Coordinates of C-alpha atoms in Angstrom, one line a residue:
Chain A
X14 CA -30.4 -36.3 -29.4
X15 CA -28.0 -34.9 -32.0
X16 CA -28.2 -31.4 -33.4
X17 CA -26.3 -30.3 -36.5
X18 CA -26.6 -26.5 -36.9
X19 CA -25.5 -24.6 -40.0
X20 CA -22.4 -26.9 -40.1
X21 CA -19.7 -26.0 -42.7
X22 CA -16.4 -27.8 -43.0
X23 CA -13.7 -26.8 -45.5
X24 CA -10.5 -28.7 -46.2
X25 CA -8.3 -26.1 -47.9
X26 CA -10.4 -25.0 -50.9
X27 CA -12.7 -28.0 -50.8
X28 CA -16.1 -27.6 -49.1
X29 CA -17.0 -31.0 -47.6
X30 CA -20.0 -29.9 -45.6
X31 CA -21.9 -26.8 -46.6
X32 CA -24.4 -25.2 -44.2
X33 CA -25.9 -28.5 -43.1
X34 CA -28.6 -28.5 -40.4
X35 CA -30.6 -31.5 -39.1
X36 CA -31.7 -33.2 -35.9
X37 CA -31.6 -36.8 -34.9
X38 CA -34.1 -37.8 -32.3
X39 CA -34.1 -40.7 -29.9
X40 CA -36.3 -43.8 -30.3
X41 CA -35.7 -44.2 -34.1
X42 CA -33.0 -45.3 -36.5
X43 CA -32.0 -42.4 -38.6
X44 CA -30.3 -43.2 -41.9
X45 CA -27.7 -40.7 -43.0
X46 CA -27.5 -41.2 -46.7
X47 CA -25.6 -39.7 -49.5
X48 CA -23.3 -40.8 -52.4
X49 CA -19.6 -41.3 -51.6
X50 CA -18.0 -38.0 -50.9
X51 CA -21.3 -36.3 -49.9
X52 CA -19.9 -35.3 -46.5
X53 CA -21.4 -38.0 -44.2
X54 CA -18.1 -39.1 -42.6
X55 CA -17.0 -35.5 -42.3
X56 CA -20.2 -34.6 -40.5
X57 CA -19.6 -37.5 -38.1
X58 CA -16.0 -36.6 -37.6
X59 CA -16.9 -33.0 -36.7
X60 CA -19.7 -34.4 -34.4
X61 CA -17.1 -36.4 -32.5
X62 CA -14.6 -33.6 -32.3
X63 CA -12.1 -35.3 -34.5
X64 CA -12.2 -32.4 -37.0
X65 CA -12.9 -28.8 -36.2
X66 CA -15.9 -27.2 -37.8
X67 CA -15.1 -24.2 -40.1
X68 CA -18.4 -22.7 -38.9
X69 CA -21.6 -23.8 -37.3
X70 CA -21.8 -26.5 -34.6
X71 CA -22.6 -30.1 -33.9
X72 CA -24.1 -31.0 -30.6
X73 CA -24.7 -34.2 -28.7
X74 CA -27.3 -34.0 -25.9
X75 CA -27.0 -30.2 -26.2
X76 CA -23.2 -30.0 -25.8
X77 CA -20.2 -30.1 -27.9
X78 CA -18.5 -33.6 -27.9
X79 CA -15.2 -32.3 -26.5
X80 CA -17.1 -30.9 -23.4
X81 CA -18.3 -34.4 -22.4
X82 CA -16.5 -35.6 -19.4
X83 CA -16.8 -39.4 -20.0
X84 CA -17.9 -39.3 -23.6
X85 CA -18.2 -43.1 -24.1
X86 CA -20.9 -43.2 -21.5
X87 CA -23.0 -40.8 -23.7
X88 CA -22.0 -41.6 -27.2
X89 CA -20.9 -44.8 -28.8
X90 CA -19.3 -44.5 -32.2
X91 CA -18.2 -47.0 -34.9
X92 CA -16.1 -45.0 -37.3
X93 CA -13.6 -47.2 -39.0
X94 CA -13.5 -50.9 -38.2
X95 CA -9.9 -51.2 -39.4
X96 CA -8.8 -48.8 -36.7
X97 CA -7.4 -51.4 -34.3
X98 CA -3.7 -52.1 -33.5
X99 CA -3.1 -55.4 -35.1
X100 CA -0.8 -56.5 -32.3
X101 CA -3.3 -56.0 -29.6
X102 CA -5.8 -58.6 -28.5
X103 CA -9.5 -57.9 -28.7
X104 CA -9.7 -57.8 -24.9
X105 CA -6.7 -55.4 -24.6
X106 CA -8.2 -53.1 -27.2
X107 CA -11.4 -52.8 -25.3
X108 CA -9.7 -52.7 -22.0
X109 CA -7.7 -49.5 -22.7
X110 CA -10.8 -47.9 -24.2
X111 CA -12.8 -48.8 -21.1
X112 CA -10.1 -47.6 -18.7
X113 CA -10.0 -44.2 -20.4
X114 CA -13.6 -43.6 -19.4
X115 CA -13.6 -45.3 -16.0
X116 CA -15.4 -48.4 -17.2
X117 CA -14.6 -51.7 -15.5
X118 CA -13.1 -54.8 -17.0
X119 CA -16.3 -56.8 -16.4
X120 CA -18.1 -54.6 -18.9
X121 CA -15.4 -55.5 -21.4
X122 CA -16.2 -59.2 -21.1
X123 CA -19.9 -58.4 -21.4
X124 CA -19.7 -56.5 -24.6
X125 CA -17.4 -59.1 -26.1
X126 CA -20.0 -61.7 -25.2
X127 CA -22.8 -59.5 -26.8
X128 CA -21.1 -59.1 -30.1
X129 CA -20.1 -62.8 -30.2
X130 CA -16.3 -62.3 -29.9
X131 CA -15.9 -63.9 -26.4
X132 CA -14.2 -66.9 -28.0
X133 CA -11.5 -64.9 -29.6
X134 CA -11.0 -62.2 -26.9
X135 CA -7.4 -63.2 -26.3
X136 CA -6.5 -63.4 -30.0
X137 CA -4.6 -60.6 -31.7
X138 CA -6.9 -58.3 -33.7
X139 CA -4.5 -58.4 -36.7
X140 CA -5.8 -61.8 -37.6
X141 CA -9.4 -60.8 -37.5
X142 CA -11.6 -60.8 -40.6
X143 CA -13.4 -57.6 -41.6
X144 CA -16.6 -58.9 -40.0
X145 CA -14.9 -59.6 -36.7
X146 CA -13.3 -56.2 -36.7
X147 CA -16.7 -54.7 -37.4
X148 CA -18.0 -56.6 -34.4
X149 CA -15.1 -55.4 -32.3
X150 CA -15.8 -51.8 -33.3
X151 CA -19.4 -52.3 -32.3
X152 CA -18.3 -53.7 -28.9
X153 CA -16.2 -50.6 -28.4
X154 CA -19.2 -48.4 -29.1
X155 CA -21.3 -50.3 -26.6
X156 CA -18.8 -50.2 -23.8
X157 CA -20.3 -47.2 -22.0
X158 CA -23.9 -48.2 -22.6
X159 CA -24.5 -44.9 -24.4
X160 CA -27.8 -43.3 -25.2
X161 CA -26.5 -42.0 -28.6
X162 CA -25.0 -44.4 -31.2
X163 CA -23.2 -43.4 -34.4
X164 CA -22.4 -45.9 -37.0
X165 CA -20.4 -45.0 -40.1
X166 CA -21.1 -47.5 -42.9
X167 CA -21.5 -50.4 -40.4
X168 CA -22.5 -53.0 -43.0
X169 CA -19.6 -52.4 -45.4
X170 CA -17.8 -55.7 -46.0
X171 CA -20.2 -57.8 -44.0
X172 CA -21.7 -61.1 -45.1
X173 CA -25.6 -61.4 -45.2
X174 CA -25.6 -62.8 -41.6
X175 CA -23.6 -59.9 -40.3
X176 CA -25.8 -57.4 -42.1
X177 CA -28.9 -58.9 -40.6
X178 CA -27.3 -59.0 -37.2
X179 CA -26.4 -55.3 -37.3
X180 CA -29.8 -54.4 -38.6
X181 CA -31.5 -56.2 -35.7
X182 CA -29.0 -54.6 -33.3
X183 CA -29.8 -51.0 -34.5
X184 CA -33.6 -51.6 -34.5
X185 CA -33.2 -52.9 -30.9
X186 CA -31.3 -49.8 -29.8
X187 CA -34.0 -47.6 -31.2
X188 CA -36.7 -49.6 -29.5
X189 CA -34.8 -49.1 -26.2
X190 CA -35.2 -45.3 -26.8
X191 CA -31.7 -44.6 -27.9
X192 CA -30.7 -42.2 -30.6
X193 CA -29.2 -44.1 -33.6
X194 CA -27.6 -42.4 -36.6
X195 CA -26.4 -44.8 -39.3
X196 CA -24.6 -43.5 -42.4
X197 CA -24.7 -45.5 -45.6
X198 CA -24.5 -45.0 -49.3
X199 CA -27.0 -47.9 -49.9
X200 CA -30.6 -46.9 -49.9
X201 CA -31.6 -50.6 -50.2
X202 CA -30.0 -51.2 -46.8
X203 CA -31.6 -48.1 -45.1
X204 CA -35.0 -49.0 -46.5
X205 CA -34.8 -52.1 -44.2
X206 CA -33.2 -50.5 -41.2
X207 CA -34.1 -46.8 -40.9
X208 CA -37.3 -45.0 -39.8
X209 CA -36.1 -41.6 -40.8
X210 CA -33.7 -40.5 -43.5
X211 CA -31.4 -37.5 -43.8
X212 CA -30.1 -37.4 -47.4
X213 CA -27.2 -35.2 -48.3
X214 CA -25.3 -34.5 -51.5
X215 CA -22.2 -32.3 -51.9
X216 CA -22.4 -31.4 -48.3
X217 CA -25.9 -30.0 -48.5
X218 CA -29.2 -31.3 -47.1
X219 CA -31.3 -32.8 -49.8
X220 CA -34.1 -34.4 -47.8
X221 CA -34.9 -34.8 -44.1
X222 CA -37.9 -37.1 -44.1
X223 CA -39.4 -40.4 -43.0
X224 CA -38.9 -43.5 -45.1
X225 CA -42.7 -43.6 -45.7
X226 CA -42.9 -40.0 -46.9
X227 CA -40.1 -40.5 -49.3
X228 CA -41.7 -43.6 -50.7
X229 CA -45.0 -41.8 -51.1
X230 CA -43.3 -38.8 -52.7
X231 CA -41.6 -40.8 -55.3
X232 CA -43.4 -44.0 -55.5
X233 CA -46.9 -42.9 -56.4
X234 CA -48.5 -42.1 -59.7
X235 CA -49.5 -43.9 -62.9
X236 CA -47.5 -44.0 -66.0
X237 CA -49.6 -43.5 -69.1
X238 CA -48.7 -43.6 -72.8
X239 CA -51.0 -42.5 -75.5
X240 CA -50.7 -41.3 -79.2
X241 CA -52.6 -38.2 -78.2
X242 CA -50.9 -37.0 -75.0
X243 CA -51.9 -33.3 -75.2
X244 CA -55.6 -34.2 -75.4
X245 CA -55.3 -36.8 -72.6
X246 CA -53.5 -34.3 -70.4
X247 CA -56.4 -31.9 -70.7
X248 CA -59.0 -34.6 -70.0
X249 CA -57.2 -36.0 -66.9
X250 CA -56.5 -32.5 -65.5
X251 CA -60.2 -31.7 -65.9
X252 CA -60.9 -34.9 -63.9
X253 CA -58.8 -33.7 -61.0
X254 CA -55.5 -35.4 -61.7
X255 CA -52.1 -33.7 -62.0
X256 CA -50.1 -34.7 -65.0
X257 CA -46.4 -34.5 -65.7
X258 CA -45.0 -35.2 -69.2
X259 CA -41.6 -37.0 -69.5
X260 CA -39.3 -36.4 -72.4
X261 CA -40.2 -39.8 -74.0
X262 CA -43.8 -38.9 -74.2
X263 CA -45.0 -40.8 -71.2
X264 CA -47.3 -39.0 -68.8
X265 CA -47.0 -39.5 -65.0
X266 CA -50.4 -39.0 -63.4
X267 CA -51.0 -38.5 -59.7
X268 CA -54.4 -38.1 -58.1
X269 CA -56.2 -40.7 -60.3
X270 CA -55.9 -44.4 -60.2
X271 CA -55.6 -46.8 -63.2
X272 CA -59.3 -47.4 -63.4
X273 CA -60.1 -43.7 -63.4
X274 CA -57.7 -43.0 -66.1
X275 CA -59.0 -45.8 -68.3
X276 CA -62.6 -44.7 -68.0
X277 CA -61.9 -41.0 -68.7
X278 CA -59.8 -42.0 -71.8
X279 CA -62.5 -44.4 -73.0
X280 CA -65.2 -41.8 -72.6
X281 CA -63.3 -39.5 -75.0
X282 CA -62.2 -42.3 -77.3
X283 CA -58.5 -41.7 -76.6
X284 CA -56.4 -44.8 -77.2
X285 CA -54.0 -45.9 -74.5
X286 CA -50.9 -47.9 -75.2
X287 CA -49.8 -48.3 -71.6
X288 CA -51.3 -47.7 -68.2
X289 CA -49.3 -48.9 -65.2
X290 CA -48.9 -47.9 -61.6
X291 CA -45.4 -46.6 -61.1
X292 CA -43.4 -48.8 -58.7
X293 CA -40.5 -46.6 -58.1
X294 CA -38.3 -48.1 -55.4
X295 CA -36.7 -46.0 -52.7
X296 CA -33.5 -46.8 -54.6
X297 CA -34.8 -44.8 -57.6
X298 CA -36.1 -42.1 -55.3
X299 CA -32.7 -41.8 -53.8
X300 CA -31.0 -41.8 -57.2
X301 CA -33.2 -39.0 -58.4
X302 CA -32.6 -37.0 -55.2
X303 CA -28.9 -37.3 -55.3
X304 CA -28.5 -37.3 -59.1
X305 CA -27.1 -33.8 -59.0
X306 CA -25.4 -34.1 -55.7
X307 CA -22.9 -36.9 -56.5
X308 CA -19.4 -35.7 -56.1
X309 CA -17.9 -37.9 -58.9
X310 CA -20.6 -38.4 -61.5
X311 CA -19.7 -40.9 -64.3
X312 CA -20.4 -39.7 -67.8
X313 CA -22.3 -42.1 -70.0
X314 CA -20.4 -42.7 -73.3
Chain B
X26 CA -6.7 -37.7 -15.8
X27 CA -5.9 -40.9 -13.7
X28 CA -8.1 -42.9 -16.0
X29 CA -6.4 -41.5 -19.1
X30 CA -3.0 -42.3 -17.7
X31 CA -4.2 -45.9 -16.8
X32 CA -5.5 -46.3 -20.4
X33 CA -2.2 -45.1 -21.9
X34 CA -0.3 -47.6 -19.6
X35 CA -2.7 -50.3 -20.8
X36 CA -2.0 -49.4 -24.5
X37 CA 1.8 -49.3 -24.0
X38 CA 2.0 -52.7 -22.3
X39 CA -0.3 -54.5 -24.7
X40 CA 1.8 -54.2 -27.8
X41 CA 4.9 -56.2 -28.6
X42 CA 7.2 -53.4 -29.8
X43 CA 7.3 -52.1 -26.2
X44 CA 8.9 -55.3 -25.1
X45 CA 11.2 -55.5 -28.1
X46 CA 12.5 -52.1 -27.4
X47 CA 13.0 -52.8 -23.7
X48 CA 14.7 -56.1 -24.4
X49 CA 17.2 -54.3 -26.7
X50 CA 17.9 -51.8 -23.9
X51 CA 18.4 -54.6 -21.4
X52 CA 20.6 -56.4 -23.9
X53 CA 22.9 -53.4 -24.2
X54 CA 23.5 -53.5 -20.5
X55 CA 24.7 -57.1 -20.8
X56 CA 26.8 -55.9 -23.8
X57 CA 28.6 -53.4 -21.5
X58 CA 29.5 -56.3 -19.1
X59 CA 31.0 -58.3 -22.0
X60 CA 33.0 -55.4 -23.3
X61 CA 34.2 -54.6 -19.7
X62 CA 35.3 -58.3 -19.3
X63 CA 37.2 -58.0 -22.5
X64 CA 38.7 -54.7 -21.4
X65 CA 39.8 -56.2 -18.1
X66 CA 41.7 -59.0 -19.9
X67 CA 43.4 -56.4 -22.2
X68 CA 44.2 -54.3 -19.1
X69 CA 46.3 -57.2 -17.7
X70 CA 48.9 -57.0 -20.5
X71 CA 49.3 -53.2 -20.6
X72 CA 52.2 -51.1 -19.3
X73 CA 51.3 -48.8 -16.4
X74 CA 51.5 -45.7 -18.8
X75 CA 49.0 -47.3 -21.2
X76 CA 46.8 -48.4 -18.3
X77 CA 46.2 -44.7 -17.4
X78 CA 44.8 -44.2 -20.9
X79 CA 42.2 -47.0 -20.6
X80 CA 39.2 -45.7 -18.6
X81 CA 36.2 -47.9 -18.0
X82 CA 33.7 -45.0 -17.9
X83 CA 33.1 -44.8 -21.7
X84 CA 32.1 -48.5 -21.6
X85 CA 29.7 -47.9 -18.7
X86 CA 28.2 -44.9 -20.5
X87 CA 27.2 -47.1 -23.4
X88 CA 24.3 -48.2 -21.2
X89 CA 22.4 -45.0 -21.0
X90 CA 23.6 -44.0 -24.5
X91 CA 22.0 -47.0 -26.3
X92 CA 19.0 -47.0 -23.9
X93 CA 18.4 -43.3 -24.9
X94 CA 18.0 -44.4 -28.5
X95 CA 15.8 -47.4 -27.6
X96 CA 13.4 -45.4 -25.4
X97 CA 13.4 -42.5 -27.9
X98 CA 12.1 -45.0 -30.4
X99 CA 9.5 -46.2 -27.8
X100 CA 8.4 -42.5 -27.5
X101 CA 8.1 -42.2 -31.2
X102 CA 6.1 -45.4 -31.5
X103 CA 3.8 -44.3 -28.6
X104 CA 2.5 -41.7 -31.0
X105 CA 3.0 -43.1 -34.5
X106 CA 1.6 -46.6 -33.9
X107 CA -1.7 -44.8 -33.2
X108 CA -1.6 -43.0 -36.6
X109 CA -0.4 -46.1 -38.5
X110 CA -3.2 -48.3 -37.1
X111 CA -5.8 -45.5 -37.0
X112 CA -6.5 -46.0 -33.3
X113 CA -5.7 -42.3 -32.9
X114 CA -9.3 -41.7 -33.8
X115 CA -10.6 -44.2 -31.2
X116 CA -8.3 -42.5 -28.7
X117 CA -9.7 -39.1 -29.4
X118 CA -13.2 -40.3 -29.4
X119 CA -12.5 -41.8 -25.9
X120 CA -10.5 -38.8 -24.7
X121 CA -11.6 -35.7 -26.8
X122 CA -9.5 -33.3 -24.6
X123 CA -6.3 -33.5 -26.6
X124 CA -4.0 -31.8 -24.1
X125 CA -5.0 -34.4 -21.6
X126 CA -4.3 -37.2 -24.0
X127 CA -0.8 -35.9 -24.8
X128 CA -0.1 -35.3 -21.1
X129 CA -1.1 -38.9 -20.2
X130 CA 1.1 -40.3 -23.0
X131 CA 4.0 -38.1 -21.7
X132 CA 3.6 -39.3 -18.1
X133 CA 3.6 -43.0 -19.1
X134 CA 6.4 -42.7 -21.6
X135 CA 8.5 -40.6 -19.2
X136 CA 7.9 -43.0 -16.3
X137 CA 8.8 -46.1 -18.4
X138 CA 11.8 -44.4 -19.9
X139 CA 13.1 -43.2 -16.5
X140 CA 12.7 -46.6 -14.9
X141 CA 14.3 -48.3 -17.9
X142 CA 17.1 -45.7 -18.2
X143 CA 18.0 -45.9 -14.5
X144 CA 17.8 -49.7 -14.6
X145 CA 20.1 -50.0 -17.6
X146 CA 22.5 -47.4 -16.3
X147 CA 22.9 -48.9 -12.9
X148 CA 23.1 -52.4 -14.4
X149 CA 25.9 -51.2 -16.7
X150 CA 27.8 -49.5 -13.9
X151 CA 27.5 -52.3 -11.3
X152 CA 27.8 -55.1 -13.8
X153 CA 31.0 -53.7 -15.4
X154 CA 32.5 -53.2 -12.0
X155 CA 31.9 -56.8 -11.3
X156 CA 33.1 -57.9 -14.7
X157 CA 36.6 -56.2 -14.3
X158 CA 37.0 -58.2 -11.1
X159 CA 39.1 -55.7 -9.1
X160 CA 41.4 -54.6 -11.9
X161 CA 42.6 -51.1 -10.9
X162 CA 41.1 -49.0 -13.7
X163 CA 42.1 -45.4 -13.0
X164 CA 38.6 -44.1 -13.1
X165 CA 37.1 -46.9 -10.9
X166 CA 39.1 -46.2 -7.7
X167 CA 36.3 -44.5 -5.9
X168 CA 33.6 -46.4 -4.1
X169 CA 30.5 -47.3 -6.0
X170 CA 28.4 -45.1 -3.7
X171 CA 30.4 -42.1 -4.8
X172 CA 30.0 -42.8 -8.5
X173 CA 26.3 -43.8 -8.5
X174 CA 24.7 -40.3 -8.1
X175 CA 26.4 -39.0 -11.3
X176 CA 25.3 -42.1 -13.2
X177 CA 21.8 -41.7 -11.9
X178 CA 21.8 -38.3 -13.4
X179 CA 23.0 -39.8 -16.7
X180 CA 20.1 -42.3 -16.5
X181 CA 17.6 -39.4 -16.7
X182 CA 18.8 -38.6 -20.2
X183 CA 17.0 -41.7 -21.4
X184 CA 13.7 -40.0 -20.3
X185 CA 14.7 -36.8 -22.2
X186 CA 15.2 -38.8 -25.4
X187 CA 11.9 -40.6 -24.9
X188 CA 9.9 -37.4 -24.5
X189 CA 11.7 -35.9 -27.5
X190 CA 10.7 -39.0 -29.5
X191 CA 7.1 -38.7 -28.4
X192 CA 7.1 -35.1 -29.5
X193 CA 8.6 -36.0 -32.9
X194 CA 6.1 -38.8 -33.3
X195 CA 3.2 -36.5 -32.6
X196 CA 4.6 -33.8 -34.9
X197 CA 5.5 -36.0 -37.9
X198 CA 2.9 -38.8 -37.4
X199 CA 5.2 -41.1 -39.2
X200 CA 7.7 -43.5 -37.5
X201 CA 10.2 -43.4 -40.4
X202 CA 10.6 -39.6 -40.3
X203 CA 10.6 -39.3 -36.6
X204 CA 13.1 -42.1 -35.9
X205 CA 15.4 -40.7 -38.6
X206 CA 15.4 -37.3 -36.8
X207 CA 15.9 -39.1 -33.5
X208 CA 19.0 -40.9 -34.8
X209 CA 20.3 -37.7 -36.2
X210 CA 20.0 -35.9 -32.9
X211 CA 21.3 -38.8 -31.0
X212 CA 24.5 -39.5 -32.9
X213 CA 24.8 -38.0 -36.4
X214 CA 24.6 -34.3 -35.4
X215 CA 27.1 -34.8 -32.5
X216 CA 29.5 -36.5 -35.0
X217 CA 29.2 -33.5 -37.4
X218 CA 29.5 -31.0 -34.6
X219 CA 32.8 -32.7 -33.5
X220 CA 34.3 -31.8 -36.8
X221 CA 33.3 -28.1 -36.6
X222 CA 36.3 -25.7 -36.3
X223 CA 37.1 -24.6 -32.7
X224 CA 35.6 -23.1 -30.7
X225 CA 32.3 -24.1 -32.3
X226 CA 32.9 -27.9 -31.9
X227 CA 32.9 -27.6 -28.1
X228 CA 30.1 -25.0 -28.1
X229 CA 27.8 -27.0 -30.3
X230 CA 28.9 -30.2 -28.7
X231 CA 27.9 -28.9 -25.3
X232 CA 24.2 -28.1 -26.1
X233 CA 23.3 -31.3 -27.9
X234 CA 20.8 -33.5 -26.0
X235 CA 23.3 -36.4 -25.5
X236 CA 25.9 -34.0 -24.0
X237 CA 23.7 -32.6 -21.2
X238 CA 23.4 -35.4 -18.6
X239 CA 27.2 -35.6 -18.2
X240 CA 27.4 -31.9 -17.7
X241 CA 24.4 -31.9 -15.4
X242 CA 26.3 -34.5 -13.3
X243 CA 29.2 -32.2 -13.1
X244 CA 31.6 -34.4 -15.1
X245 CA 34.1 -33.6 -17.9
X246 CA 33.5 -34.7 -21.5
X247 CA 37.0 -36.3 -21.5
X248 CA 37.6 -37.8 -24.9
X249 CA 34.0 -37.9 -26.1
X250 CA 32.7 -36.1 -29.1
X251 CA 30.7 -33.8 -26.8
X252 CA 31.7 -30.5 -25.2
X253 CA 31.4 -29.6 -21.5
X254 CA 31.0 -25.8 -21.4
X255 CA 27.7 -25.7 -19.4
X256 CA 27.4 -25.5 -15.6
X257 CA 25.4 -28.3 -14.1
X258 CA 22.2 -26.3 -13.4
X259 CA 22.3 -24.9 -16.9
X260 CA 22.7 -28.3 -18.4
X261 CA 19.8 -29.6 -16.2
X262 CA 17.6 -26.8 -17.4
X263 CA 18.6 -27.5 -21.0
X264 CA 17.6 -31.2 -20.5
X265 CA 14.2 -30.1 -19.2
X266 CA 13.9 -27.8 -22.3
X267 CA 14.7 -30.7 -24.7
X268 CA 12.1 -32.9 -23.0
X269 CA 9.3 -30.3 -22.7
X270 CA 9.5 -27.6 -25.4
X271 CA 9.1 -29.9 -28.4
X272 CA 6.4 -31.7 -26.5
X273 CA 4.5 -28.5 -25.8
X274 CA 4.8 -27.5 -29.5
X275 CA 3.6 -30.9 -30.5
X276 CA 0.7 -30.7 -28.1
X277 CA -0.3 -27.3 -29.4
X278 CA -0.3 -28.5 -33.0
X279 CA -2.0 -31.8 -32.0
X280 CA -4.9 -29.8 -30.5
X281 CA -5.4 -27.8 -33.6
X282 CA -5.0 -30.4 -36.4
X283 CA -7.8 -32.5 -37.7
X284 CA -7.2 -36.1 -36.6

């Protein structure tokens, strides 16, 4: 269980996180989404006690992270896969981490086995590929067999096999009843991994919803084009649909399906140029949600 | 706390730079033997008057002097290697109580530096005595047992430099900056202080970190660039201050700064 309450973090004059509140419950994978610079990593860093909150609080299992006595037994975190001393072997890297939380050496061998690094345990981490470092980071997160797992952009730089492996791993953790929070800037990835979504932009909460709700909210409706849009709007509204007009003259109708719309239009003799169910992907939904929230928006020429 | 100290010990001995630094420190002990051997041969051909001007002690003191720089660098690296590689975040996620992390680092660095410092110092003293092969150097007439306590005190200066290095590393978070300041404190500032007009040369030269161990052992500065104005207890207190005050300041800042 993770609780973020009215969290604000300022770096000098820059507000990275601005009054953010949300909860992450056990038994599900929660995707933490937002464009680059939205405040995802900052939120995670405050949650882990790396950065101090300007105001508000971030709690793990009801307590601040710094109050946890053996934190790795409660929370496993993958923050930055590159954060390994290149001169240390994979085994030594995990061994000092394990020692700091009173975890035995046998567990080190176990997690190395689990992430598939047992064969290179005695090799220096400096020679590891990004994918191997990512696996080493996940092994570190698993050392204390924690009930809460935090992954910051875990699939960055992974090949398709690695991506699928991590996806399965996270789904497995959630199925075991653990709390899993995964940050990403890729909606397409979260669509496949997450059950719930927390979407932020410019440090503020944009949406706290399930993947299904979000798809329904943005994915439904029928796009209709007609030379007589005003008349058609009246007809469809009278038939119980709600109609939104876009700038290009297309109407988005919800509450009526393609057949309804065709029949109502035919009954009044209104010509239709196009009738198609809108297939908005979550990707589009996400783009629309975060359109104003992106920190560095590119301007079209 | 025991777990955290064990983890820091694990960290320190699983990187190569630790062994590189310790090897250089050990190498400088061997160097003192070679220089003493050379000095003993020169001693043979000297007139009795010149012989009185050729003490062996400065050669023996090269041991703790160079070891101080080596272990000071080890102290710096104990902090900055974490910042350079980014493992500082892993360390703080594993041990979120920052005071505890700094204390554990200090315990491990001080213990290693003390062991290395005493080993190099004693090796330098005993080795040079053997290397001169019974030549009657004026300052080597006492028995080894009489001289050793003073040298053991000098060996502790290595731990002072190591803790100073750790503090500098934590404060600056960059090896280049911290090692530069270390080298300044270790040798450049004493050289500059030596050229100050009297009485400031001796006054300044007495309170520099490299000057304190000799004074704490109750010895004179002789021909060195340092002064010897402090009483042994005062010098010992000053050593403790050099070791702990910068470290406390670093720990305070470390606890407040975002990692």
